[in-house]
Coordinates of C-alpha atoms and ligand atoms in Angstrom, one line a residue:
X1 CA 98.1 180.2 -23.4
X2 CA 101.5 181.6 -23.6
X3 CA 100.5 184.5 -21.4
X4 CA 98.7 182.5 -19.0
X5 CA 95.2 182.8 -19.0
X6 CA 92.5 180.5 -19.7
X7 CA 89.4 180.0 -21.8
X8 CA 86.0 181.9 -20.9
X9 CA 85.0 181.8 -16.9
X10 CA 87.5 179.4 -15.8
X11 CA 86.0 178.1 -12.4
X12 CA 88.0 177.9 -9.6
X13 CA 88.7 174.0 -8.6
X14 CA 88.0 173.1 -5.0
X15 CA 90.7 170.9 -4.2
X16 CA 89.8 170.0 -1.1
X17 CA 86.2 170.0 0.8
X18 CA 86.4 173.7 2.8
X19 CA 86.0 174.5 6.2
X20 CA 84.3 177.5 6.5
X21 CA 82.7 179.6 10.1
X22 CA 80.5 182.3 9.9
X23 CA 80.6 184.3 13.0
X24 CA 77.4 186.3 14.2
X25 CA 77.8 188.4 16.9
X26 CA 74.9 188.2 19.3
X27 CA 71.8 190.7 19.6
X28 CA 74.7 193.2 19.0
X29 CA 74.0 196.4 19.9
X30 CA 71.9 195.5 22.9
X31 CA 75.2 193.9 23.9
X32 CA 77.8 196.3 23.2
X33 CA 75.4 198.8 25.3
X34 CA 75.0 196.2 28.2
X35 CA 79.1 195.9 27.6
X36 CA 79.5 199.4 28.9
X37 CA 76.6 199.6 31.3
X38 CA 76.5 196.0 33.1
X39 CA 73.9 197.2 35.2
X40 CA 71.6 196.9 31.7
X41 CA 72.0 192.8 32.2
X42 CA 68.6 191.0 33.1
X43 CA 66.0 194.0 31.9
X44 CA 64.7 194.6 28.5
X45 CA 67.0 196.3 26.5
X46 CA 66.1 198.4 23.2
X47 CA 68.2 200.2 20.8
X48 CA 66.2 202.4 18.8
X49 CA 66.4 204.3 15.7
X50 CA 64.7 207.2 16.0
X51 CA 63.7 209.5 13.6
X52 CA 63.1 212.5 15.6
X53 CA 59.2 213.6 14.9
X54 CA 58.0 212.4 18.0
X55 CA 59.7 211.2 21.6
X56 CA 58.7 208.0 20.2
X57 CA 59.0 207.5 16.4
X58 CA 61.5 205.3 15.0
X59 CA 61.7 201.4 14.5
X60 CA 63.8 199.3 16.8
X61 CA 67.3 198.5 16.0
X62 CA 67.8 195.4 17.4
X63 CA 67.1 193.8 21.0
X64 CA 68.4 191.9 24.2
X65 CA 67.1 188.2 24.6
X66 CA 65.1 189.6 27.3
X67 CA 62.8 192.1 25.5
X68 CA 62.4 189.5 22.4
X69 CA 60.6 187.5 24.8
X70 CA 57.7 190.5 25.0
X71 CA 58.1 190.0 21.1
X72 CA 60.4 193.1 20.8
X73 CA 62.5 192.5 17.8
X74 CA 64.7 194.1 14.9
X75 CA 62.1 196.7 12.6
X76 CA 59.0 196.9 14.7
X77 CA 58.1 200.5 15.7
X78 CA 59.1 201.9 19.1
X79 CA 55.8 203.0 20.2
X80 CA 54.6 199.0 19.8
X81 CA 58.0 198.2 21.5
X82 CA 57.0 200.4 24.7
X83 CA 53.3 199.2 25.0
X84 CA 54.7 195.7 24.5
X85 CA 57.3 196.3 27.5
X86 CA 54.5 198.2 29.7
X87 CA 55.2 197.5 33.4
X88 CA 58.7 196.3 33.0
X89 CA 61.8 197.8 33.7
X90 CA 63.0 197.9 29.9
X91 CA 65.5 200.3 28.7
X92 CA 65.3 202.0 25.7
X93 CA 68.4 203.5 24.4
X94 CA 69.7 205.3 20.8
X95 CA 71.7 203.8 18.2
X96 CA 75.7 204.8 19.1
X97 CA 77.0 203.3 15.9
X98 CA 80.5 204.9 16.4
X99 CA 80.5 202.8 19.5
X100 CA 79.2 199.7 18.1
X101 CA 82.0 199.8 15.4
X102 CA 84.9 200.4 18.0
X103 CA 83.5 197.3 19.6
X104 CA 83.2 195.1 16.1
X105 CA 86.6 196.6 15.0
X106 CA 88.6 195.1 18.5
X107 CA 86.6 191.9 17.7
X108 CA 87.4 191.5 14.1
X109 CA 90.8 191.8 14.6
X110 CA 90.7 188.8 17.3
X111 CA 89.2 186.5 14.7
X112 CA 91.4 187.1 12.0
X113 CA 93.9 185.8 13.8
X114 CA 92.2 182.5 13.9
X115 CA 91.6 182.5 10.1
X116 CA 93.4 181.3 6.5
X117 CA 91.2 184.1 5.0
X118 CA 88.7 186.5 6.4
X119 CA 86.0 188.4 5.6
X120 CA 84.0 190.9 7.4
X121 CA 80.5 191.0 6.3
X122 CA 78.6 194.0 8.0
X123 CA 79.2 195.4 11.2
X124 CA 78.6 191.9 13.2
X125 CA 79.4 189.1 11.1
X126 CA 82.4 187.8 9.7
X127 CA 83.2 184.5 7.8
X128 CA 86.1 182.8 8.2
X129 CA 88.3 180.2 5.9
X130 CA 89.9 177.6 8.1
X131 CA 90.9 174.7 5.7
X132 CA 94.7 174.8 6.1
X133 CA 94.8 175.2 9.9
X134 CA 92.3 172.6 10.6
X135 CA 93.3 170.2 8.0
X136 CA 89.7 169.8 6.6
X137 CA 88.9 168.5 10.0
X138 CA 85.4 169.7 11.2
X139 CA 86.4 168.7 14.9
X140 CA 89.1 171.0 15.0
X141 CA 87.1 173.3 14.1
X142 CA 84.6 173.3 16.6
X143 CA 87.5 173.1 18.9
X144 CA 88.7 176.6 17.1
X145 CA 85.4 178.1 17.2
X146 CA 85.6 177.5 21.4
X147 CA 89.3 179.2 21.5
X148 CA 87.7 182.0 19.4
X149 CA 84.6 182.3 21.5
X150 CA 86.8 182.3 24.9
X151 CA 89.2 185.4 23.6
X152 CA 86.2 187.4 22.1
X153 CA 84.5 186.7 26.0
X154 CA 87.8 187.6 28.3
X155 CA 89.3 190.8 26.1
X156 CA 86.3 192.1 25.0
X157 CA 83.7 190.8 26.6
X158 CA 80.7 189.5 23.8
X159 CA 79.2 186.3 23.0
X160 CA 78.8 185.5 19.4
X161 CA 76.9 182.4 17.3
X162 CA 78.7 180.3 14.8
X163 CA 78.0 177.7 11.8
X164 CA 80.6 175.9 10.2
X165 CA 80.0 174.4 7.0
X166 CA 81.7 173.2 3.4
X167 CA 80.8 177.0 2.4
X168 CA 79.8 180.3 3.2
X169 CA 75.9 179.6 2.3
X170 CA 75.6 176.8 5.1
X171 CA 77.6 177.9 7.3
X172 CA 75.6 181.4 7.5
X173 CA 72.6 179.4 7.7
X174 CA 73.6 177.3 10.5
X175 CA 75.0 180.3 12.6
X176 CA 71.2 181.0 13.2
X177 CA 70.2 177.3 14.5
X178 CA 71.7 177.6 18.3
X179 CA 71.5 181.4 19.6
X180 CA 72.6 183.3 21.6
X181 CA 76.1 182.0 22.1
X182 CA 76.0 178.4 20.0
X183 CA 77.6 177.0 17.4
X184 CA 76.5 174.5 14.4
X185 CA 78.6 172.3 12.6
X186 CA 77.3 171.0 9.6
X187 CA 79.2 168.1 8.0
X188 CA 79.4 167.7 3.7
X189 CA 77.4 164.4 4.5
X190 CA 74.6 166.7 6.1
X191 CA 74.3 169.3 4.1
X192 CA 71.3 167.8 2.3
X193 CA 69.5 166.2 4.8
X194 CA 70.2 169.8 7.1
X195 CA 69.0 171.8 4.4
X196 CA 66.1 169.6 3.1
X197 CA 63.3 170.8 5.8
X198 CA 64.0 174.4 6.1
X199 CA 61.8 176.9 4.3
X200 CA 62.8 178.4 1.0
X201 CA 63.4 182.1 2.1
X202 CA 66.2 181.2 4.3
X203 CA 68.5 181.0 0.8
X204 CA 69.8 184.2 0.7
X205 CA 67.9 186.4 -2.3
X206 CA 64.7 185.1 -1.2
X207 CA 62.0 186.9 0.1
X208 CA 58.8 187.5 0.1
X209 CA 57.5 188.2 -3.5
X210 CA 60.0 185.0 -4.8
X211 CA 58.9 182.7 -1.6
X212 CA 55.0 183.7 -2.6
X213 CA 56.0 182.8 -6.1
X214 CA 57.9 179.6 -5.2
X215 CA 54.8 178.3 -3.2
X216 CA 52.3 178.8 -6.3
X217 CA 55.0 176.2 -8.1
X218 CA 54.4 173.5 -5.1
X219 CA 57.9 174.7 -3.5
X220 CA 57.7 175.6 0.0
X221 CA 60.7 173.6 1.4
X222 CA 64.7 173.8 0.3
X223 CA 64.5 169.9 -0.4
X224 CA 61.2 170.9 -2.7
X225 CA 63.5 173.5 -4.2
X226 CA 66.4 170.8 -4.7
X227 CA 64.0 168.7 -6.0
X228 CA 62.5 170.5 -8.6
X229 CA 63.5 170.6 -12.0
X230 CA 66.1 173.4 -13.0
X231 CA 65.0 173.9 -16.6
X232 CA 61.9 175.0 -15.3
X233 CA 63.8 176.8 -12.7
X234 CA 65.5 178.5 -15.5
X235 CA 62.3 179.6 -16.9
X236 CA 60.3 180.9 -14.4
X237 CA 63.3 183.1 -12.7
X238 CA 65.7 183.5 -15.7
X239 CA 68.7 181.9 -16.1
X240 CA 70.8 183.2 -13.4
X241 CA 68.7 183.0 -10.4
X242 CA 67.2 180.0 -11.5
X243 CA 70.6 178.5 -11.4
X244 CA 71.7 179.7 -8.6
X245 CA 68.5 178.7 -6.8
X246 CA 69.0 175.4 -8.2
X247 CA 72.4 175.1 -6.3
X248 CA 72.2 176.9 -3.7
X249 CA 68.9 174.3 -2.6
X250 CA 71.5 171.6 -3.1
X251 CA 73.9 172.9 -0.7
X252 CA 76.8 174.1 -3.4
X253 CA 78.1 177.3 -3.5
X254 CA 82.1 177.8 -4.4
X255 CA 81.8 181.8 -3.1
X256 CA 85.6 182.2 -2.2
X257 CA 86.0 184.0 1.6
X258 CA 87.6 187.0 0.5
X259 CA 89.1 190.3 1.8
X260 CA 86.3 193.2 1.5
X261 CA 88.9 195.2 -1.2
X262 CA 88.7 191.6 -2.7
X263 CA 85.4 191.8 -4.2
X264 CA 85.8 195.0 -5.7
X265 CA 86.8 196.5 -8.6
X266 CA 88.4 198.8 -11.1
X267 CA 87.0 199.7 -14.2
X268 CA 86.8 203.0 -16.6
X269 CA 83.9 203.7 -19.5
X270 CA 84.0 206.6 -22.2
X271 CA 82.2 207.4 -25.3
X272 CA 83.8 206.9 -28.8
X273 CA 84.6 209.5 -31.2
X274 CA 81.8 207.9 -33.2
X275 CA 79.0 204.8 -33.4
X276 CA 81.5 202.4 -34.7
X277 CA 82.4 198.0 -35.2
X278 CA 86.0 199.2 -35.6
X279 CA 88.1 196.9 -33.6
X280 CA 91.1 199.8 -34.1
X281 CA 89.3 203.0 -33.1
X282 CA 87.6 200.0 -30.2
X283 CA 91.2 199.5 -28.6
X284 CA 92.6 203.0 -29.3
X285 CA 90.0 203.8 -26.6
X286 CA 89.8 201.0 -24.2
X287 CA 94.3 201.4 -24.4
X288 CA 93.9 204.4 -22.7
X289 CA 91.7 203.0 -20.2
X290 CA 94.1 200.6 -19.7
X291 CA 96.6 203.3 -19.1
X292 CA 94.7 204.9 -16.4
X293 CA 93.8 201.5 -14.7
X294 CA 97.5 200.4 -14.7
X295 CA 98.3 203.2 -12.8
X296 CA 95.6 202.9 -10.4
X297 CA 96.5 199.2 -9.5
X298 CA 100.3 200.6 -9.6
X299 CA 99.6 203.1 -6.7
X300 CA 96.7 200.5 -4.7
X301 CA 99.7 197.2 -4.7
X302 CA 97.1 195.4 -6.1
X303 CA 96.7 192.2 -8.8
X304 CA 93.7 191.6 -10.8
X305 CA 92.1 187.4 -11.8
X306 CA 89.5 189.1 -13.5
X307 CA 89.3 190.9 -16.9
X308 CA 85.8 192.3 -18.7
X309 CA 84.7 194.7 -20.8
X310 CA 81.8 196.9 -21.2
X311 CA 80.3 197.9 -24.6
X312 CA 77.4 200.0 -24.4
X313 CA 75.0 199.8 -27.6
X314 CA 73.9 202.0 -30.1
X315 CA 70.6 201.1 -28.7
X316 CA 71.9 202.0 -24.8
X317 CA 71.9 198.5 -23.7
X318 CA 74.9 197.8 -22.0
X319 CA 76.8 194.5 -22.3
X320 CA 79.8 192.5 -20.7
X321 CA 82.1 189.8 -21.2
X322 CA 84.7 188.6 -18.7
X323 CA 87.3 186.3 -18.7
X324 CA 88.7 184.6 -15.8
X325 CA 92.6 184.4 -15.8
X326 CA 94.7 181.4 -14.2
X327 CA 96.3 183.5 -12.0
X328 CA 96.1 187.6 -10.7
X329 CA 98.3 189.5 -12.3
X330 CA 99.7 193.3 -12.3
X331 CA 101.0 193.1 -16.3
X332 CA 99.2 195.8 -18.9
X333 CA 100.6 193.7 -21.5
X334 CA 98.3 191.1 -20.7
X335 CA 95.3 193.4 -20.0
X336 CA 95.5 194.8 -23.3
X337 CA 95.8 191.4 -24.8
X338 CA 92.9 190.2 -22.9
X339 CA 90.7 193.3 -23.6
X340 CA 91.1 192.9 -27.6
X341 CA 90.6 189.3 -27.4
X342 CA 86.9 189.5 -25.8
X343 CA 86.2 192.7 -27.8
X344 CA 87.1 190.7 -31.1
X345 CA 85.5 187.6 -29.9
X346 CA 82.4 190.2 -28.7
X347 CA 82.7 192.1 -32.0
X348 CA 81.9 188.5 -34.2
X349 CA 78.6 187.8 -32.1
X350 CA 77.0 191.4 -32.2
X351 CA 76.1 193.0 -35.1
X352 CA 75.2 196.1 -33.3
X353 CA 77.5 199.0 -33.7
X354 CA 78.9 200.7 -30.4
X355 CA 79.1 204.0 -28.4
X356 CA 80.3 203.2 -25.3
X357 CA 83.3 201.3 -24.1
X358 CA 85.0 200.3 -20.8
X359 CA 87.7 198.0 -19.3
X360 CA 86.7 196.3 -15.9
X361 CA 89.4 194.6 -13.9
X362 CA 87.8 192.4 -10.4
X363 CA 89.2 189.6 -8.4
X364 CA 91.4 192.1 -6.8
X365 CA 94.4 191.0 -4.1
X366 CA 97.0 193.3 -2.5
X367 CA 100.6 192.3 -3.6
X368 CA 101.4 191.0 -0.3
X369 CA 98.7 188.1 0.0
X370 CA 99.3 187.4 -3.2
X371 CA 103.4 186.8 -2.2
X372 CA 102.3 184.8 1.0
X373 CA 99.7 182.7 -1.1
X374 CA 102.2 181.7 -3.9
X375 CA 105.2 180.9 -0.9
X376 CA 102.7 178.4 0.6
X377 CA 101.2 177.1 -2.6
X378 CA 104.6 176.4 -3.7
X379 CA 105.8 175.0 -0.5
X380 CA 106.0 170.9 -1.2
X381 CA 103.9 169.2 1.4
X382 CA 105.9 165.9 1.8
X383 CA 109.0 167.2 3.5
Ligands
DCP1 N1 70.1 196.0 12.8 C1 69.3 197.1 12.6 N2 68.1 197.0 12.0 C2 67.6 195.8 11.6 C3 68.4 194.6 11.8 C4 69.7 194.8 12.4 O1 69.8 198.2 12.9 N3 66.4 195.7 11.0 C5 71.4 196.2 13.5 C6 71.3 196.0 15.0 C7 71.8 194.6 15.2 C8 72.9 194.4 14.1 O2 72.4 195.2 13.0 O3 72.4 194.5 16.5 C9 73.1 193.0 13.7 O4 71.9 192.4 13.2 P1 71.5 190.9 13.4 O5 70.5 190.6 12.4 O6 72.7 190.1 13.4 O7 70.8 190.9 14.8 P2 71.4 191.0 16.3 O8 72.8 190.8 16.3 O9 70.8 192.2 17.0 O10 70.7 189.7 16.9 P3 71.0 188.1 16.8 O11 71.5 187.7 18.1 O12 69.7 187.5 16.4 O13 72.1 188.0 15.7
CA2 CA1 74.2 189.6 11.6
CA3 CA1 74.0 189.2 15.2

């Protein structure tokens, strides 16, 4: 442990229950066009992709409140979305998505002020951390959500939907409950009993074929999901999904908000000379990765939790290992170190020879977070 890193897949510790809000912005792009033309507000409005064969081929983009009552939503076809809207005054117009992202950019910035950590999610959602300013304290914020809704409204002019939730699973699920314009707090006491009646393919990663294949096991509701037992879980879905199904129906999901450049990640593969078990020849090659790596992270400012490492198989099936490290980190010294100790460790459970190798470095901050985040974590809280 002398250069500070832990065992296999160290989880992160919650220390304290979260305080997460996911922000949705409201029918979107029927908005931001009603934003510039106000005269738009009270008729049908329809933003439509269209593909260009005929005047009226494409699939609706998205609609106002108004139109969705004439059963005009997101992915039907335009030509069903102009015989449903027959004698109305409905306005169809063409995706501007330069214009859309001006909009979301302006209110993105807003938000972020209002958050510990942020992340933008697509053009109209966003999720935001709030543990530290709010103290844990769901009251608070629902209190921030209402500040937050009230600058969005008066500088740029858009209503959004909120959830906020221990995590980023419930909280994105409760953003949906009270639209346009709402907001849903769901307390760590409710999460079950919130979750228990909805139907499985709100969980993110379910749709149709996996709900279809849910309800042949008896499993139509989350609580069924929760319910039902995870080995079989395992078995029927594998063992990833099936856990993650597993927990996800209980309401637990430890998904850090994070920065978009966050998430991703660095990483270099190359062949060998030859097909080999050679541990030397092994980290002649992934040290020059390292090389090429260090200088990118060198030139980005950035720190890496997160080491792995690729080996690709005689037989071309690729396989990785990563390890987890206490804290991020800019030092080669302990890339390298990290690198040889899953490739020996990798080396002793494979008898397979390989051809491939690669380094992959994730869990990526900037240096300057990473500065403000260790001045606050060190900061003693009792003076
Ligand atoms: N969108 C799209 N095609 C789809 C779904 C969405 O082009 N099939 C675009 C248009 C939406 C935007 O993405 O305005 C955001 O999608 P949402 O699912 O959040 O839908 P809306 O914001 O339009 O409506 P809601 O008020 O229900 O969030
Ligand atoms: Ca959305
Ligand atoms: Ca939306």
């Amino acid at each position: 442990m002398a250069h500070g890193f832990s065992a296999l897949n160290t989880e992160v510790t919650t220390l304290q229950t979260r305080v997460i809000i996911l922000v949705d912005l409201d029918y979107f792009f029927a908005q931001a066009e009603e934003l510039r033309n106000p005269a738009l507000k009270g008729k049908p409005v329809v933003v439509g992709m269209y593909s260009g064969r005929t005047a009226d081929s494409g699939a609706v983009s998205t609609s106002n409140y108004e139109a969705r009552k004439y059963g005009v939503k997101s992915g039907i076809p335009l030509f069903l979305a102009k015989k449903r809207l027959e004698g109305t005054e409905a306005v169809f117009l063409p995706v501007d998505y330069n214009y859309y992202e001006q909009i979301s950019g302006k209110i993105m910035q807003i938000l972020r002020e209002y958050a510990d950590g942020f992340e933008q999610v697509g053009i109209d959602e966003a999720y935001l951390d709030v543990t530290k300013r709010t103290g844990g304290d769901f009251e608070a914020a629902k209190t921030l959500v209402q500040e937050m809704k009230r600058a969005v409204k008066s500088q740029v002019g858009v209503t959004f939907s909120a959830g906020i939730a221990p995590n980023k699973l419930v909280a994105k699920i409760a953003s949906d409950v009270q639209k346009p314009d709402g907001v849903t707090a769901v307390l760590p006491s409710e999460v079950e009993r919130f979750l228990a009646p909805l139907p499985v393919d709100k969980l993110l990663g379910v749709g149709r074929k996996t709900s279809a294949k849910m309800a042949s096991l008896g499993i139509k509701t989350i609580g069924d999901l929760a319910r039902y037992d995870p080995q079989r879980l395992i078995e029927v879905f594998g063992k990833t999904l099936g856990a993650y199904f597993h927990n996800a129906a209980n309401g637990i999901d430890n998904e850090p908000v994070q920065e978009a450049g966050e998430a991703e990640s660095i990483s270099r593969i190359s062949t060998l000379k030859e097909d080999t078990r050679d541990i030397v020849a092994i980290i002649e090659k992934t040290g020059q990765q390292v090389e090429e790596i260090g200088k990118e992270i060198a030139q980005r400012g950035v720190r890496f939790k997160q080491v792995g490492i690729i080996a690709v198989m005689t037989d071309l099936t690729a396989k990785t290992r990563i390890q987890t490290l206490e804290q991020p980190t800019n030092d080669l010294e302990v890339l390298r170190k990290t690198v040889r100790e899953i490739f020996e460790k990798y080396l002793s459970e494979s008898q397979l020879e390989i051809r491939r190798v690669g380094v992959k470095i994730a869990q990526l901050t900037k240096e300057e977070t990473q500065q403000k985040q260790l001045t606050s974590f060190f900061q003693p809280s009792n003076v």
